[in-house]
PDB file of N, CA and C in Angstrom:
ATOM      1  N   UNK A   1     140.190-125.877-134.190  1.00  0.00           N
ATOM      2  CA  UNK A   1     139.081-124.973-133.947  1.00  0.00           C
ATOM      3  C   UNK A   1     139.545-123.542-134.217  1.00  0.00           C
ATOM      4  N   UNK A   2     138.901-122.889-135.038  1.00  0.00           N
ATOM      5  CA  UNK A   2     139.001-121.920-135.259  1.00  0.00           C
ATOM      6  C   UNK A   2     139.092-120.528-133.796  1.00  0.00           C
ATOM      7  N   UNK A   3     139.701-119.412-134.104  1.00  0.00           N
ATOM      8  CA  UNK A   3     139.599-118.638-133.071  1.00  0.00           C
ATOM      9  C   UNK A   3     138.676-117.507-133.005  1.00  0.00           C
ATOM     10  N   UNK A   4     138.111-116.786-132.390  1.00  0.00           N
ATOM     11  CA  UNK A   4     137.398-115.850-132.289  1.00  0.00           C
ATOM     12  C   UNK A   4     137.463-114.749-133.469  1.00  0.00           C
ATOM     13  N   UNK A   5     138.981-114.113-133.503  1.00  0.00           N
ATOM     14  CA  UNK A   5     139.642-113.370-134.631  1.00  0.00           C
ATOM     15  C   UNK A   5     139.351-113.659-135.981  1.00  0.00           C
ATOM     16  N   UNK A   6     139.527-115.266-136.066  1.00  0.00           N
ATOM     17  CA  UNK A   6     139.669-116.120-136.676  1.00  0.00           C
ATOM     18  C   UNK A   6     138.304-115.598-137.821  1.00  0.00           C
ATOM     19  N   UNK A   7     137.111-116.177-137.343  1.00  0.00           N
ATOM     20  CA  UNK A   7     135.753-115.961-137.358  1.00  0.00           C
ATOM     21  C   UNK A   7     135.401-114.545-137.725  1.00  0.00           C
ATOM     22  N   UNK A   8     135.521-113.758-136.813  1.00  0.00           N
ATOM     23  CA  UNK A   8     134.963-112.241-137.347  1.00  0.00           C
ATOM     24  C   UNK A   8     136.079-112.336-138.543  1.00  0.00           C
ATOM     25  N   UNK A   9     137.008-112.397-138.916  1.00  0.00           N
ATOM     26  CA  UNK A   9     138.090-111.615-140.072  1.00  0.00           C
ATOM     27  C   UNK A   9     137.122-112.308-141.179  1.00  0.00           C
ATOM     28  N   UNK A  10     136.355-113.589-140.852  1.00  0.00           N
ATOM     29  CA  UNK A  10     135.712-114.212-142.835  1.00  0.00           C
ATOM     30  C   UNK A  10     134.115-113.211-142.322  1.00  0.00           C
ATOM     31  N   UNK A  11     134.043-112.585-141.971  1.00  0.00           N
ATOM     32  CA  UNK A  11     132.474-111.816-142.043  1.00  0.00           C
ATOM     33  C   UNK A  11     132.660-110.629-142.886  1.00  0.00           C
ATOM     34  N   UNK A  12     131.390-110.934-143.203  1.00  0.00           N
ATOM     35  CA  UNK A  12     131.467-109.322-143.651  1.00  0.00           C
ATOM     36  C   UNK A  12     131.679-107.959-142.921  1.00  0.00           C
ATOM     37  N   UNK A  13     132.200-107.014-143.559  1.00  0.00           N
ATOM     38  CA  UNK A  13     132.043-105.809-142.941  1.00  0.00           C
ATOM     39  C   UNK A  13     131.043-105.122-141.908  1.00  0.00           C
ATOM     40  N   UNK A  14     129.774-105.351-142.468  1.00  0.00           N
ATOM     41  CA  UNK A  14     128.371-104.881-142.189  1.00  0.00           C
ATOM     42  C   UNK A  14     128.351-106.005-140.818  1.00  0.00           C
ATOM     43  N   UNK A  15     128.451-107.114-140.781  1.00  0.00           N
ATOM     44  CA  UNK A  15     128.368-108.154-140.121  1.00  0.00           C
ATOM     45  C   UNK A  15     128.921-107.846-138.989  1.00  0.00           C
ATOM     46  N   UNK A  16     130.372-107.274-139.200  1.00  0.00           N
ATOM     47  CA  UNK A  16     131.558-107.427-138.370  1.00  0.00           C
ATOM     48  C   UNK A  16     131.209-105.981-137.094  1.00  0.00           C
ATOM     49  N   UNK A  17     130.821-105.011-138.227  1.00  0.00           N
ATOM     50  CA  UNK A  17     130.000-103.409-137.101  1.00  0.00           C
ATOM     51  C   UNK A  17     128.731-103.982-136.323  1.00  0.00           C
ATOM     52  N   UNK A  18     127.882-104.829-136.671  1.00  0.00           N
ATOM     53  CA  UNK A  18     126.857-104.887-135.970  1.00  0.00           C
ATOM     54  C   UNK A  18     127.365-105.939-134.890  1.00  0.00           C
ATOM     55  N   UNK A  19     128.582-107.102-135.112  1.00  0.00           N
ATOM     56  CA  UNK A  19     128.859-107.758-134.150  1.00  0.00           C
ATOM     57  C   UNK A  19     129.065-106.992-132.670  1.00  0.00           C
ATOM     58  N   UNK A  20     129.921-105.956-133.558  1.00  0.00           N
ATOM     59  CA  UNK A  20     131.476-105.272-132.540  1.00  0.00           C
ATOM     60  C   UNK A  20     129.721-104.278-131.771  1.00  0.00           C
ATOM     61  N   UNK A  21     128.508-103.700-132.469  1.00  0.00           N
ATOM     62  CA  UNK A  21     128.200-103.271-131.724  1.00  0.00           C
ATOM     63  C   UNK A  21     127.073-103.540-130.388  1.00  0.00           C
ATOM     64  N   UNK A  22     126.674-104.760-130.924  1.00  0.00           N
ATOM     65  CA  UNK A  22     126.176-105.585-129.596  1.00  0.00           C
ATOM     66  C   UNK A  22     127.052-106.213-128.982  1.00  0.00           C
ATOM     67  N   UNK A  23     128.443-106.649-129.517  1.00  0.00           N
ATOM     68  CA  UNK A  23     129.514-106.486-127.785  1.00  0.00           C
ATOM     69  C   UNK A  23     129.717-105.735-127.092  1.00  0.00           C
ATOM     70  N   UNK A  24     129.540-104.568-127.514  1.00  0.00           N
ATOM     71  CA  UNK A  24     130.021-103.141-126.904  1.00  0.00           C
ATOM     72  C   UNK A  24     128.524-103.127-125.740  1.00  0.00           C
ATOM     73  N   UNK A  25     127.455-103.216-126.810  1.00  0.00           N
ATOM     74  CA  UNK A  25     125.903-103.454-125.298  1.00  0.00           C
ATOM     75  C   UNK A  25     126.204-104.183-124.596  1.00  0.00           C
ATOM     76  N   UNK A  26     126.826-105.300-124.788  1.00  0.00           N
ATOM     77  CA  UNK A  26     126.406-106.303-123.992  1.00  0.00           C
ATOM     78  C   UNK A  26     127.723-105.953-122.347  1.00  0.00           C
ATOM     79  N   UNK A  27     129.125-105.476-123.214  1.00  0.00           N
ATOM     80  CA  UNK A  27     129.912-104.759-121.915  1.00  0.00           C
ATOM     81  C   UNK A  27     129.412-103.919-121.239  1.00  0.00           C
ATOM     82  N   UNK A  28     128.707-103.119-121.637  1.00  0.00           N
ATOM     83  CA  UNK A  28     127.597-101.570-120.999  1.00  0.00           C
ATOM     84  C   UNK A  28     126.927-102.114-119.736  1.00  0.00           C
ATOM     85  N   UNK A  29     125.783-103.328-120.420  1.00  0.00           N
ATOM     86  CA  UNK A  29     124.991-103.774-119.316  1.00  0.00           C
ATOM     87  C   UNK A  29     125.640-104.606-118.575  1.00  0.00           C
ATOM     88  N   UNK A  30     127.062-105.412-118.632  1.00  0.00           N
ATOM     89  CA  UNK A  30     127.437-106.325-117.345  1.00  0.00           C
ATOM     90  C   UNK A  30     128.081-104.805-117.010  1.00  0.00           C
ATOM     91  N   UNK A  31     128.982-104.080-117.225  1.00  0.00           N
ATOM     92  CA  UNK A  31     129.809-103.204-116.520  1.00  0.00           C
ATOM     93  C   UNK A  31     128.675-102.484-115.432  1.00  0.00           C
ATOM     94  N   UNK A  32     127.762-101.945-115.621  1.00  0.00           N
ATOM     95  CA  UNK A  32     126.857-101.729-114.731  1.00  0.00           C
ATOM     96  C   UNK A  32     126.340-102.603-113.698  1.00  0.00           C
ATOM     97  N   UNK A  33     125.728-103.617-113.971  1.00  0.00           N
ATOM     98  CA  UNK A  33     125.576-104.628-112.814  1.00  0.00           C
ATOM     99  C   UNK A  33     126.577-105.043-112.166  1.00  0.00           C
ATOM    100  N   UNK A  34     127.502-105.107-113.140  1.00  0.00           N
ATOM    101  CA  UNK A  34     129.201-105.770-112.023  1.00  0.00           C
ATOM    102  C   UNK A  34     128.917-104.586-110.936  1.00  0.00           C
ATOM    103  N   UNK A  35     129.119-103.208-111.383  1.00  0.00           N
ATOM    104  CA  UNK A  35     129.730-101.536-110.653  1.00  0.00           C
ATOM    105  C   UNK A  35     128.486-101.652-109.599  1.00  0.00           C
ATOM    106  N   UNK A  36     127.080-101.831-109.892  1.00  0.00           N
ATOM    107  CA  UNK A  36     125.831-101.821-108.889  1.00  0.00           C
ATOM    108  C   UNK A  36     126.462-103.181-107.796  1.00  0.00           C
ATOM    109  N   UNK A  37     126.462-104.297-108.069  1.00  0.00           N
ATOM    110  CA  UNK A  37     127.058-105.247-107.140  1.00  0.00           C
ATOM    111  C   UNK A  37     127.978-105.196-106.522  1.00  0.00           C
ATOM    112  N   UNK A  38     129.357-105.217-106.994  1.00  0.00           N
ATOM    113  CA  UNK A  38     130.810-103.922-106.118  1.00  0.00           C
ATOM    114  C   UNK A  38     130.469-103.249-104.808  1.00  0.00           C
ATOM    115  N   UNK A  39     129.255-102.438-105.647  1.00  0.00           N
ATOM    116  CA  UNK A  39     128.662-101.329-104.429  1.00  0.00           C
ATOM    117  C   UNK A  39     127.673-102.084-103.664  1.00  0.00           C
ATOM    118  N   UNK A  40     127.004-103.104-103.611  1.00  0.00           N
ATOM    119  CA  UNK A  40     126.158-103.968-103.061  1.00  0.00           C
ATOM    120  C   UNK A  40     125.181-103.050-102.696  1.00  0.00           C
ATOM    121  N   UNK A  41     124.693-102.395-104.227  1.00  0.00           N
ATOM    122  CA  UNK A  41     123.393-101.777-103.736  1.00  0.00           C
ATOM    123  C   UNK A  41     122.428-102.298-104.828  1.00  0.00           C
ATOM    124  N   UNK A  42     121.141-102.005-104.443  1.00  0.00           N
ATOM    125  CA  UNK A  42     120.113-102.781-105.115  1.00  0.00           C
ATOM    126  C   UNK A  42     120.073-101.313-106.219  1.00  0.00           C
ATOM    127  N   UNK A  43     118.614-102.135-107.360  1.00  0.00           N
ATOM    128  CA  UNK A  43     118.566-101.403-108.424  1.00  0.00           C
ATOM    129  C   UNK A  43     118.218 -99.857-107.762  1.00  0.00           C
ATOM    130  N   UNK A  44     117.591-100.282-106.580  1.00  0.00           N
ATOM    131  CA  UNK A  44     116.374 -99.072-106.368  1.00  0.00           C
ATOM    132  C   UNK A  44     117.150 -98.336-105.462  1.00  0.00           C
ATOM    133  N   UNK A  45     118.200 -98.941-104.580  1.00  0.00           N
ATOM    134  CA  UNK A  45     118.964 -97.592-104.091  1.00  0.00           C
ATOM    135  C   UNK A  45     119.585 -96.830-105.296  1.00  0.00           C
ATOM    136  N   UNK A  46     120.390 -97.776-105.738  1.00  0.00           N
ATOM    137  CA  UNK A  46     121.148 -96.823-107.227  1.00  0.00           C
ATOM    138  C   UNK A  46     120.300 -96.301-107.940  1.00  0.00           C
ATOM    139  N   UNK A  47     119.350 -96.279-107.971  1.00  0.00           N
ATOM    140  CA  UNK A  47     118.563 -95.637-109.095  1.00  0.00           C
ATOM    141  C   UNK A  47     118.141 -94.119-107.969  1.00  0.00           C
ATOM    142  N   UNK A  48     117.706 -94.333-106.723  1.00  0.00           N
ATOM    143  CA  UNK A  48     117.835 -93.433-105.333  1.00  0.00           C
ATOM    144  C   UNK A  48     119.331 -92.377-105.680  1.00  0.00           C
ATOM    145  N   UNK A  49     119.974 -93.020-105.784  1.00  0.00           N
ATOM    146  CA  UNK A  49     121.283 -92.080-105.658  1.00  0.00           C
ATOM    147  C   UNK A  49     121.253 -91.300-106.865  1.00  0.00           C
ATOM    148  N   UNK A  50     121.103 -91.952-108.353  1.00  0.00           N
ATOM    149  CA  UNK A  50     121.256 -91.219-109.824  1.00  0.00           C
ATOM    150  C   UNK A  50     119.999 -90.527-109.737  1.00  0.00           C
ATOM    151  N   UNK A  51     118.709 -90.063-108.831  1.00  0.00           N
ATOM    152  CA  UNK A  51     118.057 -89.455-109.033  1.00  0.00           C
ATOM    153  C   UNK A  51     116.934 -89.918-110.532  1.00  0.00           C
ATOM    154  N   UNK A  52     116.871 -91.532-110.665  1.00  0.00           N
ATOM    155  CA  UNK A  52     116.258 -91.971-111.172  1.00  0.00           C
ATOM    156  C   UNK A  52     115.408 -92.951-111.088  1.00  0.00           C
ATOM    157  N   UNK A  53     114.167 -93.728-111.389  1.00  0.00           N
ATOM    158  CA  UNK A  53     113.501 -94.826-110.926  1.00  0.00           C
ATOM    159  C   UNK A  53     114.115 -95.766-111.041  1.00  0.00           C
ATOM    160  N   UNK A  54     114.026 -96.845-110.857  1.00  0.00           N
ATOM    161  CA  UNK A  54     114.112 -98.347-110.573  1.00  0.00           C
ATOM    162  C   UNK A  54     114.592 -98.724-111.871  1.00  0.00           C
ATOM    163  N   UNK A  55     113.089 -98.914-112.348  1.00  0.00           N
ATOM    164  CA  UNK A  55     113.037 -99.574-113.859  1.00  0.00           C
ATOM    165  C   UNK A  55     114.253 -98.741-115.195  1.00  0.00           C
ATOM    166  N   UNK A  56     114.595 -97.426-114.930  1.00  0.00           N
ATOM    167  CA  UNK A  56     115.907 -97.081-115.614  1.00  0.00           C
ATOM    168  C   UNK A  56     116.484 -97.690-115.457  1.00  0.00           C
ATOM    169  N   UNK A  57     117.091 -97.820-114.374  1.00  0.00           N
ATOM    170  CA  UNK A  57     118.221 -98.833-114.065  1.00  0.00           C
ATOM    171  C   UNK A  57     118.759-100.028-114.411  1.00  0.00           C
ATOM    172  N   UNK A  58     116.998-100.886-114.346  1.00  0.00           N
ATOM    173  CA  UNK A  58     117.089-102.364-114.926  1.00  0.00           C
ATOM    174  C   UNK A  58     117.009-102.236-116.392  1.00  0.00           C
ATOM    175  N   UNK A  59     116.702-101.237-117.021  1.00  0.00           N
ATOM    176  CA  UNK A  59     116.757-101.174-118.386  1.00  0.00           C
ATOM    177  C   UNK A  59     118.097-100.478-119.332  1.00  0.00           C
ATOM    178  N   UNK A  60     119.206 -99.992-117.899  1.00  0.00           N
ATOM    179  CA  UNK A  60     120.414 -99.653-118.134  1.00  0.00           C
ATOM    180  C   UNK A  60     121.101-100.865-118.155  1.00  0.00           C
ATOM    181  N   UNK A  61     120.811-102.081-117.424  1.00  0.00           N
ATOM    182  CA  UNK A  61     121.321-103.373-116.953  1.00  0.00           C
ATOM    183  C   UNK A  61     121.192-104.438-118.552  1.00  0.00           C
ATOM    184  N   UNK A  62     120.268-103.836-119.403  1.00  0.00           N
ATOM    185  CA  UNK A  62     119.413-104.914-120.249  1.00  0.00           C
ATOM    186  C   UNK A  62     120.367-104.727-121.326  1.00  0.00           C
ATOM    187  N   UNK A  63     120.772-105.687-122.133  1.00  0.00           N
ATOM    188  CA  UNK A  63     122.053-105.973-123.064  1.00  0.00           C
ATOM    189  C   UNK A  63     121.848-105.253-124.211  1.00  0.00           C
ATOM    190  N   UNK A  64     120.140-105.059-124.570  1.00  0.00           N
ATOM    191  CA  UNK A  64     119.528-104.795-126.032  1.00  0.00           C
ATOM    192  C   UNK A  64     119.417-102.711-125.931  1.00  0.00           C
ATOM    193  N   UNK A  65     119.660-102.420-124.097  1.00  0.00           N
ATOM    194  CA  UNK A  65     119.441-100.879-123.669  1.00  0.00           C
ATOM    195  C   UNK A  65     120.315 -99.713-124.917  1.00  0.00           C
ATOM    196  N   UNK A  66     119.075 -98.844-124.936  1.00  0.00           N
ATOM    197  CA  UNK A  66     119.531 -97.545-125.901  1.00  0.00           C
ATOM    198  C   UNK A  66     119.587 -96.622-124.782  1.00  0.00           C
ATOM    199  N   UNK A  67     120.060 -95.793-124.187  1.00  0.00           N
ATOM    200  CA  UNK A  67     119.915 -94.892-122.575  1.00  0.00           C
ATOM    201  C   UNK A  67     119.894 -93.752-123.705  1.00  0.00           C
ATOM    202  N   UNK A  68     118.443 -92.532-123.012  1.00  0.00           N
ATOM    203  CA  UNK A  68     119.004 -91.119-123.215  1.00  0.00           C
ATOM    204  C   UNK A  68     120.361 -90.768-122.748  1.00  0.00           C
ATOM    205  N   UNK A  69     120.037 -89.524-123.583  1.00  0.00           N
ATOM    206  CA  UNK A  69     121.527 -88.529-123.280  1.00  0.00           C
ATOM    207  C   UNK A  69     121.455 -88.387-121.882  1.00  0.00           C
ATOM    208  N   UNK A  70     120.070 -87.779-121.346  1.00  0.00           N
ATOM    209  CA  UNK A  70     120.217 -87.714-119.953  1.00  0.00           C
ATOM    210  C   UNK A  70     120.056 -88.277-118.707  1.00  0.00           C
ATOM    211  N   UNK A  71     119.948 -89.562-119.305  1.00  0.00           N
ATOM    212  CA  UNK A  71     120.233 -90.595-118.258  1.00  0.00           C
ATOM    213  C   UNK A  71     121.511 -90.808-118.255  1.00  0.00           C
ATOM    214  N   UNK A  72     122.657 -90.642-119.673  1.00  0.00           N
ATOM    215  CA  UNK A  72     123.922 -91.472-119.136  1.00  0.00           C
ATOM    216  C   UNK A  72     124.181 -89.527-118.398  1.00  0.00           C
ATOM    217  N   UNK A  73     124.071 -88.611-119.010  1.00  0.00           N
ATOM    218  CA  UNK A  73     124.589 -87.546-118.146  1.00  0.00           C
ATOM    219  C   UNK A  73     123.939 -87.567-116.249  1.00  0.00           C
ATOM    220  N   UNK A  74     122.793 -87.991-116.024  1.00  0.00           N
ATOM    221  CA  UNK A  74     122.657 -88.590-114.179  1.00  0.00           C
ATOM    222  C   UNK A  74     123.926 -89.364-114.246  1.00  0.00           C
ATOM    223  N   UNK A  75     123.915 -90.509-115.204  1.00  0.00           N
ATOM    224  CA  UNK A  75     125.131 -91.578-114.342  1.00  0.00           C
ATOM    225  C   UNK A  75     126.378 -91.328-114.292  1.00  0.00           C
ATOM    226  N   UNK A  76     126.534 -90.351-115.101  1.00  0.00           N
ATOM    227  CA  UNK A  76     128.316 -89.715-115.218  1.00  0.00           C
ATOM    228  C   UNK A  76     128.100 -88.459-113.547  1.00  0.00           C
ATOM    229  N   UNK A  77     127.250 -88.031-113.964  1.00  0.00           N
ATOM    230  CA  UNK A  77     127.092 -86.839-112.592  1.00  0.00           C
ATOM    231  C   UNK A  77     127.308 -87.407-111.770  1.00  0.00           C
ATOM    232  N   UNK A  78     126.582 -88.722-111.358  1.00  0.00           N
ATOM    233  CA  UNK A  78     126.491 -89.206-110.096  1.00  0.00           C
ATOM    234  C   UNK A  78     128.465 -90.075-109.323  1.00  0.00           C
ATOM    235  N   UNK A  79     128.772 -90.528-110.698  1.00  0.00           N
ATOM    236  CA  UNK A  79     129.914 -91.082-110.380  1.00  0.00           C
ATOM    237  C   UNK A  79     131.037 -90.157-110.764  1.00  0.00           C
ATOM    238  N   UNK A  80     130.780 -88.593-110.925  1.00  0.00           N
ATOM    239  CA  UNK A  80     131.610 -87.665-110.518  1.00  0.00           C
ATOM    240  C   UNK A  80     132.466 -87.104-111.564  1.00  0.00           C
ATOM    241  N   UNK A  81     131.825 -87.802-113.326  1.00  0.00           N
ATOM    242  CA  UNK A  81     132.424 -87.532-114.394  1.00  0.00           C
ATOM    243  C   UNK A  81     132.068 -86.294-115.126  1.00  0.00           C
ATOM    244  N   UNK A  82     132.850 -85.590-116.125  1.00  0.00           N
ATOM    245  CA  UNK A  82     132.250 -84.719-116.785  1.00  0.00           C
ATOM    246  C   UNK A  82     130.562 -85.128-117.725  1.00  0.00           C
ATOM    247  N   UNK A  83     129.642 -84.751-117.679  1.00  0.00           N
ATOM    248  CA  UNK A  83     129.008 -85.082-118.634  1.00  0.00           C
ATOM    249  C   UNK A  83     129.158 -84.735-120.134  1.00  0.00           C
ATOM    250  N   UNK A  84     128.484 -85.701-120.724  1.00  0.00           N
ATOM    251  CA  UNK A  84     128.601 -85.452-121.948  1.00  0.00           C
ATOM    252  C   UNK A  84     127.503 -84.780-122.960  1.00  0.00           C
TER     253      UNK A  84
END
């Protein structure tokens, strides 16, 4: 059986950026739900704390999510990072 490496190295180029960039979504939205669960707070407190609604949140959570600039700058504020 072939390996993961294995697989992306016979793709194409074009193939291989759009793979690498819905893995990269798909880490975004678990790293958030993991970090919201950790904290065992619901969408709607965390969204309470970032000074944002609910439904941001669950749509920060969603694998396919594009976030404004100033939503990820609330979520960096809130967890104490420089914004960007």
């Amino acid at each position: 059986m072939a390996t993961l490496k294995e697989l992306m190295a016979k793709q194409s180029p074009d193939s291989q950026q759009r793979i690498a960039a819905k893995a990269a979504e798909i880490r975004q939205s678990v790293a958030l739900n993991l970090l919201r669960e950790e904290l065992q707070m619901s969408q709607t407190e965390m969204a309470a704390a970032m000074g944002v609604k609910q439904p941001t949140i669950a749509k920060m959570e969603q694998a396919d999510n594009d976030p404004r600039l100033s939503t990820l700058n609330a979520t960096l504020r809130h967890w104490g990072e420089n914004s960007v």
